[in-house]
Coordinates of C-alpha atoms and ligand atoms in Angstrom, one line a residue:
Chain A
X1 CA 0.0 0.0 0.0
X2 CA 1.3 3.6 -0.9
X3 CA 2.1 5.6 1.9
X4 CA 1.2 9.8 2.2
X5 CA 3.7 12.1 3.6
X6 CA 1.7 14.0 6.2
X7 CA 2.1 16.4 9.6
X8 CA 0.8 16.2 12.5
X9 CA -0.1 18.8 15.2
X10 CA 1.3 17.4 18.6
X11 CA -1.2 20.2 20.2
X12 CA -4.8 19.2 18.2
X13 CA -3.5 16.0 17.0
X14 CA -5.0 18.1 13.5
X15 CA -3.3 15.5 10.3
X16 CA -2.6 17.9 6.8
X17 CA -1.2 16.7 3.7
X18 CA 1.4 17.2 2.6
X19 CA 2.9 18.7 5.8
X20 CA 2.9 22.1 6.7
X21 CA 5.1 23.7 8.6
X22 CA 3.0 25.3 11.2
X23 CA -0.7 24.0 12.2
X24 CA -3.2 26.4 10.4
X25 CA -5.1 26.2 13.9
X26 CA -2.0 26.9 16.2
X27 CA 1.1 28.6 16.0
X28 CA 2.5 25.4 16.6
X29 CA 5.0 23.3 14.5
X30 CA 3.9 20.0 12.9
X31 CA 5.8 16.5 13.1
X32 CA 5.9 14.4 10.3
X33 CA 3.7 11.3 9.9
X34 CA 2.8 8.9 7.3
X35 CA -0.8 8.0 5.8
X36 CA -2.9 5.5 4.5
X37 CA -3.0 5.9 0.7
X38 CA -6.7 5.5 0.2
X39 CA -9.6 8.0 1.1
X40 CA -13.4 9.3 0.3
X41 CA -14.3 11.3 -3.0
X42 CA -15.8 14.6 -1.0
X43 CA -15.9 16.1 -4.5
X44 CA -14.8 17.0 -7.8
X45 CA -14.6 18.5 -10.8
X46 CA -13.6 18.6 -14.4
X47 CA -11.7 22.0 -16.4
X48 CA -12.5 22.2 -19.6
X49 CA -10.2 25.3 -20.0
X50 CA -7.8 24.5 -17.2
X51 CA -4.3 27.5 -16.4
X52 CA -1.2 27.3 -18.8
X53 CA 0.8 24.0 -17.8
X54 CA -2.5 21.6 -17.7
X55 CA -3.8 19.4 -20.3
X56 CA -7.8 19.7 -21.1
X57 CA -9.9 18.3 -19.7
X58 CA -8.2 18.7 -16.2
X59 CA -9.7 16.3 -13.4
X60 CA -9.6 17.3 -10.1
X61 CA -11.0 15.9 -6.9
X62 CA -11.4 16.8 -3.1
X63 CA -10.5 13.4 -1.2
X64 CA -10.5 12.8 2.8
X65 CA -7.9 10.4 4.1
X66 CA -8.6 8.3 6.9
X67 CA -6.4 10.5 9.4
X68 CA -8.5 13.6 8.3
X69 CA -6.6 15.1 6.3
X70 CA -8.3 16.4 2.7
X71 CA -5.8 16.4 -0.3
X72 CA -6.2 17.4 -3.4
X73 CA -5.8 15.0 -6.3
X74 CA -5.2 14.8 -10.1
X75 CA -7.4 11.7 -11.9
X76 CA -8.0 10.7 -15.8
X77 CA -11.0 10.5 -15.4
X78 CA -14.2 11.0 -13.7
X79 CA -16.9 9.1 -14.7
X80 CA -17.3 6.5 -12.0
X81 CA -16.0 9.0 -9.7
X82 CA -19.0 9.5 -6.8
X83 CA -18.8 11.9 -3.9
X84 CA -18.7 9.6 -0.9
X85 CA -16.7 7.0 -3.1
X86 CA -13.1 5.0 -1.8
X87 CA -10.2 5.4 -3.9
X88 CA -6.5 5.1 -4.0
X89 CA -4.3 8.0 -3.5
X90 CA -0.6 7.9 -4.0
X91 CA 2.2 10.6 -4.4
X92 CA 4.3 10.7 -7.6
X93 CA 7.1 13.3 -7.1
X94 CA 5.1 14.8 -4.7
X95 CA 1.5 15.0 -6.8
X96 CA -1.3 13.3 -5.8
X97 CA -3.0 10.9 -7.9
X98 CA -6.4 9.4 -7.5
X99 CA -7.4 6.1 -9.0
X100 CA -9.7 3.1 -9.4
X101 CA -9.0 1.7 -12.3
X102 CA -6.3 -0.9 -13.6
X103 CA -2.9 -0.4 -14.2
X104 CA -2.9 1.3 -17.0
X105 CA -5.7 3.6 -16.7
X106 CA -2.9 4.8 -13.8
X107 CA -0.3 4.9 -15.9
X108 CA -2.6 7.1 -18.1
X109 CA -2.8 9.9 -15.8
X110 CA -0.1 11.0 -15.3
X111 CA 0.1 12.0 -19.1
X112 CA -2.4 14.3 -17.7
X113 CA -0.5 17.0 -15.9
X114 CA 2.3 19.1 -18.6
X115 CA 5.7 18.6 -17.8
X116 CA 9.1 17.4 -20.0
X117 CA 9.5 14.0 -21.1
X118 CA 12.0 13.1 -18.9
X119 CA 9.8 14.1 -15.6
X120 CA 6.7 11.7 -17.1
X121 CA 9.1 8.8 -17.6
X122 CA 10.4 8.9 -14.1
X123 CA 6.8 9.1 -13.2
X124 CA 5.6 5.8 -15.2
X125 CA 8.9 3.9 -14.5
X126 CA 8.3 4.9 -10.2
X127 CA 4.6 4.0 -10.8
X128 CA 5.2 0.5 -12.4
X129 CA 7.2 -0.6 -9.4
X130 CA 4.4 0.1 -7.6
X131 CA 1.4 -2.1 -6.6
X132 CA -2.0 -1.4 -7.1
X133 CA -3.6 -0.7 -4.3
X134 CA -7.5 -2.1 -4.5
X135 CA -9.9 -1.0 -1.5
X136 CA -11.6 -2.9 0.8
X137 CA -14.7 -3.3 -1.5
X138 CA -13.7 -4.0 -5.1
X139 CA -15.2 -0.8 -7.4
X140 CA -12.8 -2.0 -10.5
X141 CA -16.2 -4.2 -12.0
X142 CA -18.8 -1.8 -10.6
X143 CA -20.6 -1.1 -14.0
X144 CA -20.2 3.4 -14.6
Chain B
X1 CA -18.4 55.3 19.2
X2 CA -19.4 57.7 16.4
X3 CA -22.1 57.1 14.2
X4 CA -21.3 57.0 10.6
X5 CA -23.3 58.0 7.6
X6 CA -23.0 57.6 4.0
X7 CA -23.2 61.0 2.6
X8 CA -23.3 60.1 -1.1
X9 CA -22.8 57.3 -3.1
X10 CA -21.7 56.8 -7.0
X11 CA -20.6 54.2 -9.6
X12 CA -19.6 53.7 -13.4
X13 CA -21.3 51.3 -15.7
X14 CA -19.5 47.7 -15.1
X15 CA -18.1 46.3 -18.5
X16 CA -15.3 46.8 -20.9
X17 CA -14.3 50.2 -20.6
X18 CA -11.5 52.4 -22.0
X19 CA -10.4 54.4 -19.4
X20 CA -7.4 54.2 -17.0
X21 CA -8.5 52.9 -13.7
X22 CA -7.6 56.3 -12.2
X23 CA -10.0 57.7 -14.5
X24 CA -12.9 54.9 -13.4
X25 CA -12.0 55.8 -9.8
X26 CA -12.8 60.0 -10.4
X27 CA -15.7 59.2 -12.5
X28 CA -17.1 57.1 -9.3
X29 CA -15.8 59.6 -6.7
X30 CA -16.8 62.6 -8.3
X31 CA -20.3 61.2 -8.6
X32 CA -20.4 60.1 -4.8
X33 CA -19.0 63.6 -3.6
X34 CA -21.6 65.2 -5.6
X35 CA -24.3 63.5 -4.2
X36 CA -22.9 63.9 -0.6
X37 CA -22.1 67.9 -1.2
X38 CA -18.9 67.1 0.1
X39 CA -16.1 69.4 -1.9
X40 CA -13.1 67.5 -0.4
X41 CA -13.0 64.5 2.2
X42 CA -10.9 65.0 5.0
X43 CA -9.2 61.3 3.8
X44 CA -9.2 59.0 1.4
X45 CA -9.5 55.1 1.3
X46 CA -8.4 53.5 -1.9
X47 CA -9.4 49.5 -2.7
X48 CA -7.9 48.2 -5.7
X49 CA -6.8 44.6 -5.3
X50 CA -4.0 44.0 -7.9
X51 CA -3.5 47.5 -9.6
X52 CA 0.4 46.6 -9.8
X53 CA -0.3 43.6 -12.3
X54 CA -3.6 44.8 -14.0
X55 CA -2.6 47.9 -15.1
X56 CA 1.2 48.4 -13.7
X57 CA 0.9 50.7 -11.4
X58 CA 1.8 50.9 -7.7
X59 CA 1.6 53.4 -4.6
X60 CA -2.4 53.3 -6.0
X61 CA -3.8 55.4 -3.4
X62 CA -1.2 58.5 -3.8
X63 CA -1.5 58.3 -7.5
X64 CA -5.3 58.3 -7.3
X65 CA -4.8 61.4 -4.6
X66 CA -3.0 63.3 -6.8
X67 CA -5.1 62.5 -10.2
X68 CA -8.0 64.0 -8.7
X69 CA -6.6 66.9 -7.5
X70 CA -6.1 65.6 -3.8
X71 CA -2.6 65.4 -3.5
X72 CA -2.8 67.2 0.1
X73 CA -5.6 64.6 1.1
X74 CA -4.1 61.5 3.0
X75 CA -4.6 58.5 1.3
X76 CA -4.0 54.8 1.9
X77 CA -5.5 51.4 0.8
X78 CA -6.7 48.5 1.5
X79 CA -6.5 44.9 -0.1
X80 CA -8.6 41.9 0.9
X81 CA -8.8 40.3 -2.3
X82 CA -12.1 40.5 -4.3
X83 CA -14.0 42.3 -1.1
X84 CA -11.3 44.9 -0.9
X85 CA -14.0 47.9 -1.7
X86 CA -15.8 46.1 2.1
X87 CA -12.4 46.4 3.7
X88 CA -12.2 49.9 2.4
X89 CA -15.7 50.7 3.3
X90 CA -14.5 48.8 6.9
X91 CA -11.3 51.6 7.6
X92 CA -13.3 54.6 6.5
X93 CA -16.1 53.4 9.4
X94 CA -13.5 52.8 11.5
X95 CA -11.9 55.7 11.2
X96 CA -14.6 58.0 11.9
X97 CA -16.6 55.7 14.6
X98 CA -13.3 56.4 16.3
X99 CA -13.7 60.4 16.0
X100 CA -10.4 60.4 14.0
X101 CA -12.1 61.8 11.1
X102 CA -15.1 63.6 9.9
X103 CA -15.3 62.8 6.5
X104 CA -14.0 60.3 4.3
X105 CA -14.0 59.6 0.8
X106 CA -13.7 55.5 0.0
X107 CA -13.3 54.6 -3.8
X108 CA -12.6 51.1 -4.9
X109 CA -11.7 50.1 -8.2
X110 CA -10.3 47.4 -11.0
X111 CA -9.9 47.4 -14.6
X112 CA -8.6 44.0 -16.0
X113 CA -10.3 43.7 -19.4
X114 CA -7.6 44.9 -21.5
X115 CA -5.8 41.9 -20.5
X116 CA -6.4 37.9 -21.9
X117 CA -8.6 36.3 -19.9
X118 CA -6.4 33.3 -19.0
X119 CA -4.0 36.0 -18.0
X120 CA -6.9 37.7 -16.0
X121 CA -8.0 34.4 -14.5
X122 CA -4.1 33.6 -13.3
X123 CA -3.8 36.7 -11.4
X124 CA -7.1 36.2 -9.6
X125 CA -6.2 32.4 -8.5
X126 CA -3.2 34.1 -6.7
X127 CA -5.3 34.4 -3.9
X128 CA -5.7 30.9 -3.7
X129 CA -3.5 28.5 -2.1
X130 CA -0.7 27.8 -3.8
X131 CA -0.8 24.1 -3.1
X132 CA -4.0 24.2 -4.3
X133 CA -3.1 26.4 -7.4
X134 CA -0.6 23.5 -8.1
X135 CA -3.3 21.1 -9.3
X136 CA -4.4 23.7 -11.5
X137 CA -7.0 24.9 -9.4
X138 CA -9.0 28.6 -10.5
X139 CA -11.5 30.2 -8.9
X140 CA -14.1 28.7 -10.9
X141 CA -12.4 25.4 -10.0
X142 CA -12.8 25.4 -6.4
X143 CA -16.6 26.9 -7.0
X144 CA -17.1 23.4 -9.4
X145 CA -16.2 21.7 -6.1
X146 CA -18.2 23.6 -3.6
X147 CA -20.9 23.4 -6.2
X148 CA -21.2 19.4 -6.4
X149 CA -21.1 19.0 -2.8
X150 CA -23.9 21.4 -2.4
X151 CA -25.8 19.4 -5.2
X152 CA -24.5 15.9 -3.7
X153 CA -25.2 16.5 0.2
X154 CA -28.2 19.0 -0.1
X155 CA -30.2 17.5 -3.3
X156 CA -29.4 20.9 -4.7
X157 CA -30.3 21.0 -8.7
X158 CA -28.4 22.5 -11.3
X159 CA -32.2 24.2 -12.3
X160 CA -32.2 25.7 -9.1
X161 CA -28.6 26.8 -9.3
X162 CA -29.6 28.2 -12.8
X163 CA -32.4 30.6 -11.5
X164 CA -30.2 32.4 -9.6
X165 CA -28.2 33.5 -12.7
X166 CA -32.1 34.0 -15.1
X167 CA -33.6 36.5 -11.5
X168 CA -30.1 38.1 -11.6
X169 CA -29.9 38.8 -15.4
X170 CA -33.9 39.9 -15.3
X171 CA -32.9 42.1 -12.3
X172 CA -29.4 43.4 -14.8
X173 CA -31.5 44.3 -17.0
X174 CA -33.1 47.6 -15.5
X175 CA -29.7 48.8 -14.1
X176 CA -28.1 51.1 -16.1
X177 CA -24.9 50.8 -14.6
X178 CA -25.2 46.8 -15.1
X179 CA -22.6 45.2 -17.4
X180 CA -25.2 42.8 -18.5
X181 CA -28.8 44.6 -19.3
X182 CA -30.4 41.6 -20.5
X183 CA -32.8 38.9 -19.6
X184 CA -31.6 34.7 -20.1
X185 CA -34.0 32.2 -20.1
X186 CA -33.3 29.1 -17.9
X187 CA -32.8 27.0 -21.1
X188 CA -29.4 29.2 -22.0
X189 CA -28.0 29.2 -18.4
X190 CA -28.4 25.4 -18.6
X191 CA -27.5 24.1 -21.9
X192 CA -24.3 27.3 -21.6
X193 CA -20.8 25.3 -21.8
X194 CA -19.3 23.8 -19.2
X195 CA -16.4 25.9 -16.9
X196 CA -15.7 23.9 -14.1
X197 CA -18.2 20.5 -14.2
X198 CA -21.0 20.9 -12.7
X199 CA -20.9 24.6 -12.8
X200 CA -21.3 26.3 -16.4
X201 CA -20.5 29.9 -18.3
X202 CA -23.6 31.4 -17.5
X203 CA -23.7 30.2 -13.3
X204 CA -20.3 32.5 -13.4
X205 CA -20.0 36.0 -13.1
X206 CA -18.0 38.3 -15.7
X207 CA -14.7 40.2 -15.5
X208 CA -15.6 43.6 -15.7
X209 CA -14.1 47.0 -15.5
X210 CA -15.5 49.6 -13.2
X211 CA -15.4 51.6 -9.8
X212 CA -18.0 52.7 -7.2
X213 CA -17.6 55.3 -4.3
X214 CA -19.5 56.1 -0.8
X215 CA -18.4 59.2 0.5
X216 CA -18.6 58.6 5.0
X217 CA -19.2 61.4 7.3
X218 CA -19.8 61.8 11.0
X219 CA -22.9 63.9 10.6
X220 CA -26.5 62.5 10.1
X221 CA -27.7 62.1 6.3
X222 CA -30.9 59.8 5.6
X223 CA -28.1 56.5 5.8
X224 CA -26.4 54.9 8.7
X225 CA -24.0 52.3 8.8
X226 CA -25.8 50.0 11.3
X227 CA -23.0 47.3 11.3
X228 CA -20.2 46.1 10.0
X229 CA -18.6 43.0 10.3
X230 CA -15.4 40.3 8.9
X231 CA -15.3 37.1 9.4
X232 CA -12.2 34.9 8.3
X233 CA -11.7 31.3 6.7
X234 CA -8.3 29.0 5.9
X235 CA -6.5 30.2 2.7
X236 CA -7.0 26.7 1.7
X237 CA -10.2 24.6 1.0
X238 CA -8.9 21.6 1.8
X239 CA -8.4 22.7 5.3
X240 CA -12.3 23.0 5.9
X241 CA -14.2 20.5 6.9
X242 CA -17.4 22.0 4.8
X243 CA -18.0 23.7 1.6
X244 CA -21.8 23.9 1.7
X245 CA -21.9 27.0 4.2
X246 CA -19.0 29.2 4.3
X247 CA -17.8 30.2 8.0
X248 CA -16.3 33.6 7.2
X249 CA -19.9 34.8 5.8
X250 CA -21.4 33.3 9.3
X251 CA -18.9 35.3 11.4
X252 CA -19.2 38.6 9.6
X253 CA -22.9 38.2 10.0
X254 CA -23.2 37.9 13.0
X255 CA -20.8 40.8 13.7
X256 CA -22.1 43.0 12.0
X257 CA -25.8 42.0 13.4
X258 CA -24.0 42.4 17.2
X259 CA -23.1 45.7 16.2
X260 CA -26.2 46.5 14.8
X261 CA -28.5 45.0 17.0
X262 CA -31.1 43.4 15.9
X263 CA -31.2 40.7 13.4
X264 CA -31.5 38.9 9.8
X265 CA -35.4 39.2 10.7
X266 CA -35.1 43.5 9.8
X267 CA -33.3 43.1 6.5
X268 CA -35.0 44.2 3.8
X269 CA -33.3 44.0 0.4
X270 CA -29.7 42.2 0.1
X271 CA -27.0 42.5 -2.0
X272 CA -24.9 39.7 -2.1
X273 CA -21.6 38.0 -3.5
X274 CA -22.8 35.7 -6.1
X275 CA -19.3 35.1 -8.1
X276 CA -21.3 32.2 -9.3
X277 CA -24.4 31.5 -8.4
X278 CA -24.6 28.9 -6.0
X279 CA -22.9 31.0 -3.8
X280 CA -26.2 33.6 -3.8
X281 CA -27.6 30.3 -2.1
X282 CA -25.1 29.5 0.4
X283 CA -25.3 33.1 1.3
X284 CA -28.9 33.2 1.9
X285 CA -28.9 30.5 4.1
X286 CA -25.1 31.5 6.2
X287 CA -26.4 34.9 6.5
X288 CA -29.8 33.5 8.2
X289 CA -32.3 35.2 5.6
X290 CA -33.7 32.0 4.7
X291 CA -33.8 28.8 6.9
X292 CA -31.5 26.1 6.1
X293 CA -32.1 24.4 3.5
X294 CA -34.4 26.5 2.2
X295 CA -32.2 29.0 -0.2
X296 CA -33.5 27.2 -3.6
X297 CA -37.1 26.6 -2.8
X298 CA -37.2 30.4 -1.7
X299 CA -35.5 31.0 -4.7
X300 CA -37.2 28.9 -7.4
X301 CA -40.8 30.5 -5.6
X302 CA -39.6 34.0 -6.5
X303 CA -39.2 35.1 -2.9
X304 CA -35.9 36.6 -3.6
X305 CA -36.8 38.8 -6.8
X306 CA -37.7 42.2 -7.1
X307 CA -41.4 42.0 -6.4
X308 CA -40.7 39.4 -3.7
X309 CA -40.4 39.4 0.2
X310 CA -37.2 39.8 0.2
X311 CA -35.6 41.2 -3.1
X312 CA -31.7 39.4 -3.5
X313 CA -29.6 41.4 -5.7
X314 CA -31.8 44.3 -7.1
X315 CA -28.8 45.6 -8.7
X316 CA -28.1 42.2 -10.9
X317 CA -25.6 41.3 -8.9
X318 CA -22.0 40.1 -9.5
X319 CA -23.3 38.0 -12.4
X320 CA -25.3 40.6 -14.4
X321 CA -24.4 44.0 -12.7
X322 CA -21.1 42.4 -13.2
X323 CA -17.3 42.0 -10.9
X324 CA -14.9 44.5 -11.1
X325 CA -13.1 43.5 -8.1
X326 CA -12.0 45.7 -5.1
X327 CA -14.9 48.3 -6.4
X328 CA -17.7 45.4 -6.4
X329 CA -18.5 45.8 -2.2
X330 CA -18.3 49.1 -2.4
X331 CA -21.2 49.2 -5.7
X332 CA -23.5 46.7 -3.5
X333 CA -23.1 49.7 -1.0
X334 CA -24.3 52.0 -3.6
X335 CA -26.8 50.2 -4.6
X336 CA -28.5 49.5 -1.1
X337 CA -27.6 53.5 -0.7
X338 CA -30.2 54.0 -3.5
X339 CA -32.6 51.0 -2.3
X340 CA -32.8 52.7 0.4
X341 CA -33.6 56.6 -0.4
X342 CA -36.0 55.6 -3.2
X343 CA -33.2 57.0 -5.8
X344 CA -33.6 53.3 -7.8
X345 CA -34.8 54.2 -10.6
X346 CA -36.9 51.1 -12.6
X347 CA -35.8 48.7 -10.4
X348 CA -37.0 50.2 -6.4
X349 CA -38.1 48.1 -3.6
X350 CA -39.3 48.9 -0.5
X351 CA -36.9 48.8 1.9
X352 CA -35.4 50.2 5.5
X353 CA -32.5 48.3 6.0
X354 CA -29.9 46.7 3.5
X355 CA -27.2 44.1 4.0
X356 CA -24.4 44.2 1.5
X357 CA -22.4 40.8 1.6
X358 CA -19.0 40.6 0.0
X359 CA -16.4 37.4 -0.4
X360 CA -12.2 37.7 -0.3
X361 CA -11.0 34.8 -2.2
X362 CA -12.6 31.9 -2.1
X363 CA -14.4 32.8 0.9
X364 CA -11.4 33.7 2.7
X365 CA -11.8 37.3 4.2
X366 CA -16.0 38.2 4.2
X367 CA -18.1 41.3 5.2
X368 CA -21.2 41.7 5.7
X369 CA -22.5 45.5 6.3
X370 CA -25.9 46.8 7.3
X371 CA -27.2 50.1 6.1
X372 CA -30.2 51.8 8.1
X373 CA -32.8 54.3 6.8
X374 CA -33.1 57.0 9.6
X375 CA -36.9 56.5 10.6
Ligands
LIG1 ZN1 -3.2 22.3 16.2

């Protein structure tokens, strides 16, 4: 299972992804913690016209981890996406991606976000190593 | 603590315009100290919320001093994002509640349409959180997501979404000084293309060019300033735990109600931020005009239109009278200002008291401020 790179607030015990440096509820500083790599669809949306360095159509979605913490997330796609729904999250260089398809829907998205060659191919090559991560109930042959 | 009373209030027309912004700013001021007989305020308060990168000029409030021949008048300003011109309004108040001055002359303005609209798009998401702005997300972005969560969690339809922008439009259309002076049917607001899924072109309001101007001063006019009040929100939406009511609007209601005294029950007409227009809804409902959960039905039943109980953005609002930034609080001001001494010409209601409702960000920095008719 992917892990998230998260902080922690030793004061409100308050979890934020990725880590900030000071709790946004105390002047306090956070300690690092790591996170499950799975979380609930609060929302989300599609750009059709999305800000120079995005491809179109831009997916974007709102998910809650189990620690509390909301992150924001790129996807390919959004059409079995539900708010309330589980999906995987995981962090390639440091960008969140959410997913519940196979492999190579994954792979996919990363296409999705502008960069130079050479960043996307580190991207795919540090995603193939990874494993999928499927959630405690198995959306991959829910019907859209 | 002082009083405060608005004098005199003015505008431009909202849209494309071809003046300098200094020029938009006289135009408004001139019109506001007019109205108020005031020849020259004892200070001025200057909200423009990027003047540096919309029109490359900085030190705005001495430049705007000294364009209207007010070099000798102190001037600052005052930025809260897009409800700048309430943060404005908020220093003048202060500033004479606190016997420091006797008059003052607030102008707030932007003028952005010269520029691309990605390029005008980019320098308003720099007042989101740049984390955020990382996934690529705009204005109209984080609106698509506060939007679907309001449709997902509150069985809030798009139709009902949509009527906000066809009252708003219908309400445009007899303000001269609207950007937009004409009616849409519900039909074009729904089948209008997609922005930011589920929200569309025509449930977002314009970029527009424009100023508006209130002149303050510690004697009695007709117009009091019954309260004032800001409320604040994380920089970032992903620190909130909900986007369906938005807590910076709730705490600058009810300060400005403390202040005032007496509650959402005495408001009579409201202006209100409706950037897009499910925000009109959440607005209703944080600023306890309507019960929860009660915004759309209200809405859909024509509670909130000009003939109705409680008219919502006589002026057109953001969306039809149009959003020219830092000068967008301070026109809901004028409007209410002209609600509220039967100068409202075509489109008048009967009202006492107003409640002007502004947004910083995305609802990051709120005010809500309450005019009173003298009985
Ligand atoms: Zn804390």
């Amino acid at each position: 299972m992917d892990r998230i790179q998260g902080s922690r607030c030793p004061r409100c015990l308050r979890v934020l992804a990725p880590p900030a440096r000071f709790c946004p509820d105390h002047p306090v500083a956070m300690e690092p913690v790591e996170l499950h790599g799975y979380g609930d669809v609060i929302s989300f949306t599609t750009l059709h016209s999305p800000p120079e360095g995005f491809r179109s159509p831009l997916h974007i979605a709102l998910v809650e981890l189990p620690a509390g913490a909301r992150i924001f997330c790129h996807g390919s796609e959004t059409k079995l996406l539900r708010v309330g729904r589980r999906v995987a999250v995981e962090a390639v260089d440091q960008v969140f991606y959410f997913s519940h398809l196979g492999l190579a829907d994954r792979a996919r998205l990363f296409w999705r976000r502008a960069g130079d060659r050479g960043e996307r191919v580190t991207a795919m090559a540090k995603s193939v190593v990874k494993r999928l991560f499927r959630g405690p109930k198995d959306e991959t042959t829910e019907a859209p | 603590m002082s009083d405060v009373w608005i004098a005199g209030a003015g505008m431009t027309r909202f849209g494309k315009r071809e003046e300098t912004l200094q020029d938009l700013m006289a135009e408004a001021a001139l019109a506001a100290l007019r109205a108020a007989s005031v020849e020259a305020p004892e200070a001025i308060v200057v909200a423009a919320m990027n003047p540096e990168e919309f029109v490359g000029e900085g030190n705005f409030a001495t430049h705007f001093a000294t364009h209207l021949g007010f070099a000798y008048v102190p001037a600052l300003r005052v930025e809260t994002a897009t409800s700048s011109g309430a943060a404005a309004l908020f220093t003048g108040f202060a500033a004479i509640a606190a016997g420091l001055r006797r008059s003052v002359l607030v102008v707030g303005g932007e003028k952005m349409t010269h520029l691309s609209t990605p390029r005008v798009s980019e320098l308003i998401s720099r007042s989101i959180d740049p984390h955020e702005r990382s996934y690529g997300a705009t204005m109209p972005a984080l609106a698509g997501l506060v939007t679907r969560t309001l449709m997902a969690g509150h069985g809030v339809s798009l139709r009902e979404i949509s009527q906000v922008s066809v009252k708003n439009h219908a309400h445009g259309a007899l303000n001269p000084f609207a950007h937009f002076q004409s009616r849409v049917t519900l039909e074009e607001v729904l089948e209008s293309r997609v922005v930011a899924d589920p929200l569309r072109l025509f449930h977002c309001c314009p970029i527009s060019d424009g100023a508006a101007a209130v002149v303050l001063t510690a004697e009695g006019t007709g117009i009091r300033i019954a309260g004032i009040g800001q409320g604040a929100d994380y920089l970032a939406v992903r620190y909130r735990d909900n986007l369906t009511s938005f807590r910076a609007t709730q705490a600058a209601a009810e300060a400005a109600y403390r202040m005032a005294g007496f509650g959402p029950e005495r408001v009579d007409v409201a202006e209100v931020h409706d950037a897009f227009a499910p925000f009109e809804l959440i607005a209703l409902e944080d600023l306890g005009l309507v019960p929860s959960g009660k915004a759309a039905p209200v809405t859909m039943s024509g509670e909130t239109a000009l003939d109705g109980r409680l008219p919502v953005n006589p002026s057109g609002g953001l969306k039809a009278r149009g959003h020219a930034l830092a000068a967008t609080g301070l026109a809901q001001v004028a409007e209410l200002v002209w609600q509220l001494t039967g100068s409202a010409t075509g489109r008048q209601v009967e009202a006492r008291v107003g409640l002007a409702h502004s947004i910083g960000g995305l609802a990051t920095n709120n005010w809500v401020t309450l005019l009173e008719r003298a009985a």
